[in-house]
Amino acid sequence: MAPNLVLIGFMASGKSTIGRRCARALDFRFRDTDVQVERWTGKSVSQIFAEEGELAFRKLEAEAVRVLSRRTRQVIATGGGAPLDPENVRNLRRGGVVVLLKAEPDEIVARASRRKNRPLLAGADDPKARVLELLAVREPIYIAAADAVVETTNLGLEDSVARVLAVYRELEGGWIGVRDEAG
Ligand code: S3P
């Protein structure tokens, strides 16, 4: 059975846009953990953060990861905070190959500022400083969780998609099904 393609990375790194295109190319379904949580609750991620707090969101996100990881033939785009929970990483890696999408902080700030749906950046006086602060903590965790890294800064959508697909196809060959914990 072919592994899922799991995309991790910081907010605005292109997980959903690239993921959707990869799903089409692979003839997989596209799933997004944020969208799954929004469907279950009938609320936007920002609303959940505001009304119930981040912890409540993280619990729902973990459940979305658990449920989606059990299914096959999917591209799964994860929220930027999902890999911070080791149980999420275990679940995602069990069902798929994990590709980290990386973008430069300036690019992230530029992309994220186009939409106001990111509660972790929304209130920041200095969005770039906030991005750098979060990245400093997260980057090593992302890298440890990933099978491969694709740098998307200065790459157009087509090239980013082609790169992710190439990486997936390379990793898929070595896929041995459900991995053990050490995998
Ligand atoms: C978050 C990223 C968001 C969303 C939530 C928290 C994070 O998803 O899950 O706002 O902690 O980085 P995207 O990475 O899709 O923006």
mmCIF file of C-alpha atoms and ligand atoms in Angstrom:
data_model
loop_
_atom_site.group_PDB
_atom_site.id
_atom_site.type_symbol
_atom_site.label_atom_id
_atom_site.label_comp_id
_atom_site.label_asym_id
_atom_site.label_seq_id
_atom_site.Cartn_x
_atom_site.Cartn_y
_atom_site.Cartn_z
ATOM 1 C CA MET A 1 0.000 0.000 0.000
ATOM 2 C CA ALA A 2 1.373 3.399 -0.956
ATOM 3 C CA PRO A 3 2.135 5.676 1.984
ATOM 4 C CA ASN A 4 0.260 8.894 2.571
ATOM 5 C CA LEU A 5 2.083 12.083 1.718
ATOM 6 C CA VAL A 6 2.183 14.205 4.865
ATOM 7 C CA LEU A 7 3.143 17.876 4.608
ATOM 8 C CA ILE A 8 4.415 19.655 7.685
ATOM 9 C CA GLY A 9 5.835 23.131 8.109
ATOM 10 C CA PHE A 10 5.265 26.603 9.412
ATOM 11 C CA MET A 11 2.127 28.627 8.750
ATOM 12 C CA ALA A 12 2.002 29.892 5.175
ATOM 13 C CA SER A 13 4.677 27.492 3.965
ATOM 14 C CA GLY A 14 2.327 26.333 1.216
ATOM 15 C CA LYS A 15 1.112 23.030 2.701
ATOM 16 C CA SER A 16 -2.493 23.354 1.537
ATOM 17 C CA THR A 17 -1.838 24.832 -1.896
ATOM 18 C CA ILE A 18 0.971 22.429 -2.729
ATOM 19 C CA GLY A 19 -0.805 19.531 -1.045
ATOM 20 C CA ARG A 20 -3.945 19.941 -3.084
ATOM 21 C CA ARG A 21 -1.951 19.881 -6.295
ATOM 22 C CA CYS A 22 0.067 16.855 -5.205
ATOM 23 C CA ALA A 23 -3.138 15.003 -4.334
ATOM 24 C CA ARG A 24 -4.448 15.591 -7.810
ATOM 25 C CA ALA A 25 -1.235 14.318 -9.378
ATOM 26 C CA LEU A 26 -1.145 11.202 -7.200
ATOM 27 C CA ASP A 27 -4.880 10.574 -7.429
ATOM 28 C CA PHE A 28 -5.057 10.754 -3.620
ATOM 29 C CA ARG A 29 -7.609 12.588 -1.485
ATOM 30 C CA PHE A 30 -6.496 15.868 0.015
ATOM 31 C CA ARG A 31 -7.056 16.328 3.750
ATOM 32 C CA ASP A 32 -6.167 19.214 6.003
ATOM 33 C CA THR A 33 -6.147 18.861 9.796
ATOM 34 C CA ASP A 34 -7.400 22.443 10.316
ATOM 35 C CA VAL A 35 -10.322 21.829 7.966
ATOM 36 C CA GLN A 36 -11.128 18.559 9.745
ATOM 37 C CA VAL A 37 -11.256 20.376 13.092
ATOM 38 C CA GLU A 38 -13.397 23.134 11.590
ATOM 39 C CA ARG A 39 -15.816 20.545 10.219
ATOM 40 C CA TRP A 40 -16.169 18.769 13.538
ATOM 41 C CA THR A 41 -16.748 21.930 15.532
ATOM 42 C CA GLY A 42 -18.498 24.120 12.972
ATOM 43 C CA LYS A 43 -16.078 26.893 14.014
ATOM 44 C CA SER A 44 -13.044 28.469 12.403
ATOM 45 C CA VAL A 45 -9.628 27.819 13.923
ATOM 46 C CA SER A 46 -9.482 31.478 15.023
ATOM 47 C CA GLN A 47 -12.852 31.119 16.720
ATOM 48 C CA ILE A 48 -11.740 28.002 18.593
ATOM 49 C CA PHE A 49 -8.580 29.764 19.788
ATOM 50 C CA ALA A 50 -10.623 32.784 20.920
ATOM 51 C CA GLU A 51 -13.512 30.951 22.548
ATOM 52 C CA GLU A 52 -11.937 27.752 23.897
ATOM 53 C CA GLY A 53 -8.205 28.452 23.949
ATOM 54 C CA GLU A 54 -5.217 26.928 22.237
ATOM 55 C CA LEU A 55 -5.186 23.782 24.367
ATOM 56 C CA ALA A 56 -8.698 22.858 23.261
ATOM 57 C CA PHE A 57 -7.623 23.370 19.657
ATOM 58 C CA ARG A 58 -4.543 21.155 20.142
ATOM 59 C CA LYS A 59 -6.699 18.317 21.461
ATOM 60 C CA LEU A 60 -8.962 18.503 18.439
ATOM 61 C CA GLU A 61 -5.946 18.726 16.148
ATOM 62 C CA ALA A 62 -4.453 15.582 17.708
ATOM 63 C CA GLU A 63 -7.729 13.774 17.129
ATOM 64 C CA ALA A 64 -7.765 14.936 13.501
ATOM 65 C CA VAL A 65 -4.211 13.630 13.061
ATOM 66 C CA ARG A 66 -5.179 10.301 14.626
ATOM 67 C CA VAL A 67 -8.234 9.842 12.448
ATOM 68 C CA LEU A 68 -6.636 10.976 9.188
ATOM 69 C CA SER A 69 -3.448 8.948 9.718
ATOM 70 C CA ARG A 70 -5.435 5.728 9.808
ATOM 71 C CA ARG A 71 -6.669 6.221 6.256
ATOM 72 C CA THR A 72 -4.683 5.635 3.087
ATOM 73 C CA ARG A 73 -4.163 7.306 -0.302
ATOM 74 C CA GLN A 74 -4.213 10.800 1.079
ATOM 75 C CA VAL A 75 -2.145 13.916 1.077
ATOM 76 C CA ILE A 76 -2.410 15.311 4.599
ATOM 77 C CA ALA A 77 -1.621 18.976 5.229
ATOM 78 C CA THR A 78 -1.057 19.573 8.927
ATOM 79 C CA GLY A 79 -1.402 22.762 10.957
ATOM 80 C CA GLY A 80 1.956 24.379 11.697
ATOM 81 C CA GLY A 81 1.811 23.358 15.351
ATOM 82 C CA ALA A 82 0.919 19.700 14.832
ATOM 83 C CA PRO A 83 4.493 18.302 14.856
ATOM 84 C CA LEU A 84 5.107 19.847 18.302
ATOM 85 C CA ASP A 85 3.201 16.945 19.844
ATOM 86 C CA PRO A 86 5.324 13.785 19.573
ATOM 87 C CA GLU A 87 2.213 11.634 19.453
ATOM 88 C CA ASN A 88 1.103 13.478 16.326
ATOM 89 C CA VAL A 89 4.492 12.832 14.744
ATOM 90 C CA ARG A 90 4.281 9.131 15.565
ATOM 91 C CA ASN A 91 0.815 8.890 14.057
ATOM 92 C CA LEU A 92 1.720 10.823 10.929
ATOM 93 C CA ARG A 93 4.933 8.854 10.351
ATOM 94 C CA ARG A 94 3.149 5.568 10.884
ATOM 95 C CA GLY A 95 0.892 6.205 7.904
ATOM 96 C CA GLY A 96 2.989 8.202 5.520
ATOM 97 C CA VAL A 97 6.155 9.865 4.412
ATOM 98 C CA VAL A 98 6.635 13.257 6.000
ATOM 99 C CA VAL A 99 7.873 16.174 3.912
ATOM 100 C CA LEU A 100 8.788 19.485 5.522
ATOM 101 C CA LEU A 101 8.010 22.572 3.445
ATOM 102 C CA LYS A 102 10.363 25.391 4.302
ATOM 103 C CA ALA A 103 10.097 29.062 3.458
ATOM 104 C CA GLU A 104 12.187 32.047 4.521
ATOM 105 C CA PRO A 105 10.758 34.162 7.388
ATOM 106 C CA ASP A 106 10.234 37.204 5.119
ATOM 107 C CA GLU A 107 8.279 35.081 2.695
ATOM 108 C CA ILE A 108 6.185 33.649 5.542
ATOM 109 C CA VAL A 109 5.379 37.113 6.888
ATOM 110 C CA ALA A 110 4.461 38.345 3.412
ATOM 111 C CA ARG A 111 2.210 35.374 2.708
ATOM 112 C CA ALA A 112 0.626 35.253 6.170
ATOM 113 C CA SER A 113 -0.203 38.954 6.184
ATOM 114 C CA ARG A 114 -2.423 38.487 3.152
ATOM 115 C CA ARG A 115 -4.927 36.596 5.305
ATOM 116 C CA LYS A 116 -6.105 37.241 8.828
ATOM 117 C CA ASN A 117 -6.876 33.687 9.826
ATOM 118 C CA ARG A 118 -3.772 32.907 11.864
ATOM 119 C CA PRO A 119 -4.448 33.485 15.554
ATOM 120 C CA LEU A 120 -0.806 32.945 16.558
ATOM 121 C CA LEU A 121 0.321 35.856 14.372
ATOM 122 C CA ALA A 122 -2.810 38.011 14.411
ATOM 123 C CA GLY A 123 -2.069 39.913 17.619
ATOM 124 C CA ALA A 124 1.670 40.417 17.105
ATOM 125 C CA ASP A 125 2.986 44.005 17.031
ATOM 126 C CA ASP A 126 6.010 42.784 15.129
ATOM 127 C CA PRO A 127 4.945 39.794 13.023
ATOM 128 C CA LYS A 128 8.465 39.079 11.776
ATOM 129 C CA ALA A 129 9.847 38.910 15.325
ATOM 130 C CA ARG A 130 6.992 36.567 16.260
ATOM 131 C CA VAL A 131 7.683 34.346 13.260
ATOM 132 C CA LEU A 132 11.396 34.205 14.142
ATOM 133 C CA GLU A 133 10.617 33.398 17.750
ATOM 134 C CA LEU A 134 8.263 30.564 16.829
ATOM 135 C CA LEU A 135 10.606 29.267 14.127
ATOM 136 C CA ALA A 136 13.541 29.107 16.536
ATOM 137 C CA VAL A 137 11.586 26.683 18.690
ATOM 138 C CA ARG A 138 9.920 24.772 15.896
ATOM 139 C CA GLU A 139 12.521 24.349 13.187
ATOM 140 C CA PRO A 140 14.533 21.610 14.956
ATOM 141 C CA ILE A 141 11.300 19.795 15.770
ATOM 142 C CA TYR A 142 10.131 19.993 12.166
ATOM 143 C CA ILE A 143 13.450 18.709 10.890
ATOM 144 C CA ALA A 144 13.490 15.798 13.334
ATOM 145 C CA ALA A 145 9.962 14.829 12.268
ATOM 146 C CA ALA A 146 10.586 14.965 8.515
ATOM 147 C CA ASP A 147 11.849 12.385 6.055
ATOM 148 C CA ALA A 148 12.779 15.136 3.612
ATOM 149 C CA VAL A 149 12.823 18.924 3.314
ATOM 150 C CA VAL A 150 11.680 20.992 0.333
ATOM 151 C CA GLU A 151 12.642 24.660 0.301
ATOM 152 C CA THR A 152 9.880 26.621 -1.426
ATOM 153 C CA THR A 153 11.233 30.176 -1.194
ATOM 154 C CA ASN A 154 11.698 31.545 -4.729
ATOM 155 C CA LEU A 155 10.085 28.453 -6.214
ATOM 156 C CA GLY A 156 6.827 28.886 -8.067
ATOM 157 C CA LEU A 157 3.908 26.610 -7.318
ATOM 158 C CA GLU A 158 4.610 24.260 -10.228
ATOM 159 C CA ASP A 159 8.226 23.758 -9.220
ATOM 160 C CA SER A 160 7.331 23.276 -5.568
ATOM 161 C CA VAL A 161 4.761 20.638 -6.489
ATOM 162 C CA ALA A 162 7.211 18.886 -8.813
ATOM 163 C CA ARG A 163 9.848 18.817 -6.087
ATOM 164 C CA VAL A 164 7.525 17.421 -3.456
ATOM 165 C CA LEU A 165 6.280 14.750 -5.852
ATOM 166 C CA ALA A 166 9.849 13.784 -6.757
ATOM 167 C CA VAL A 167 10.740 13.452 -3.083
ATOM 168 C CA TYR A 168 7.600 11.432 -2.403
ATOM 169 C CA ARG A 169 8.335 9.031 -5.252
ATOM 170 C CA GLU A 170 11.860 8.555 -4.053
ATOM 171 C CA LEU A 171 10.793 7.826 -0.490
ATOM 172 C CA GLU A 172 7.841 5.714 -1.488
ATOM 173 C CA GLY A 173 10.221 3.118 -2.932
ATOM 174 C CA GLY A 174 11.719 2.469 0.491
ATOM 175 C CA TRP A 175 8.363 2.410 2.216
ATOM 176 C CA ILE A 176 7.841 -0.726 4.264
ATOM 177 C CA GLY A 177 4.297 -0.164 5.447
ATOM 178 C CA VAL A 178 3.525 0.500 9.081
ATOM 179 C CA ARG A 179 6.712 1.558 10.801
ATOM 180 C CA ASP A 180 7.899 0.583 14.224
ATOM 181 C CA GLU A 181 8.438 3.298 16.824
ATOM 182 C CA ALA A 182 12.104 3.673 15.931
ATOM 183 C CA GLY A 183 11.315 4.147 12.246
HETATM 184 C C1 S3P B 1 -0.925 26.953 13.779
HETATM 185 C C2 S3P B 1 -1.053 26.876 12.418
HETATM 186 C C3 S3P B 1 -2.339 26.958 11.725
HETATM 187 C C4 S3P B 1 -3.472 26.496 12.642
HETATM 188 C C5 S3P B 1 -3.422 27.236 13.925
HETATM 189 C C6 S3P B 1 -2.105 27.058 14.680
HETATM 190 C C7 S3P B 1 0.417 26.889 14.391
HETATM 191 O O1 S3P B 1 -2.316 26.164 10.548
HETATM 192 O O2 S3P B 1 -3.381 25.112 12.870
HETATM 193 O O3 S3P B 1 -3.629 28.586 13.645
HETATM 194 O O4 S3P B 1 0.540 26.624 15.607
HETATM 195 O O5 S3P B 1 1.403 27.071 13.642
HETATM 196 P P1 S3P B 1 -1.482 26.548 9.215
HETATM 197 O O6 S3P B 1 -0.091 26.073 9.420
HETATM 198 O O7 S3P B 1 -2.194 25.804 8.151
HETATM 199 O O8 S3P B 1 -1.568 28.032 9.078
#
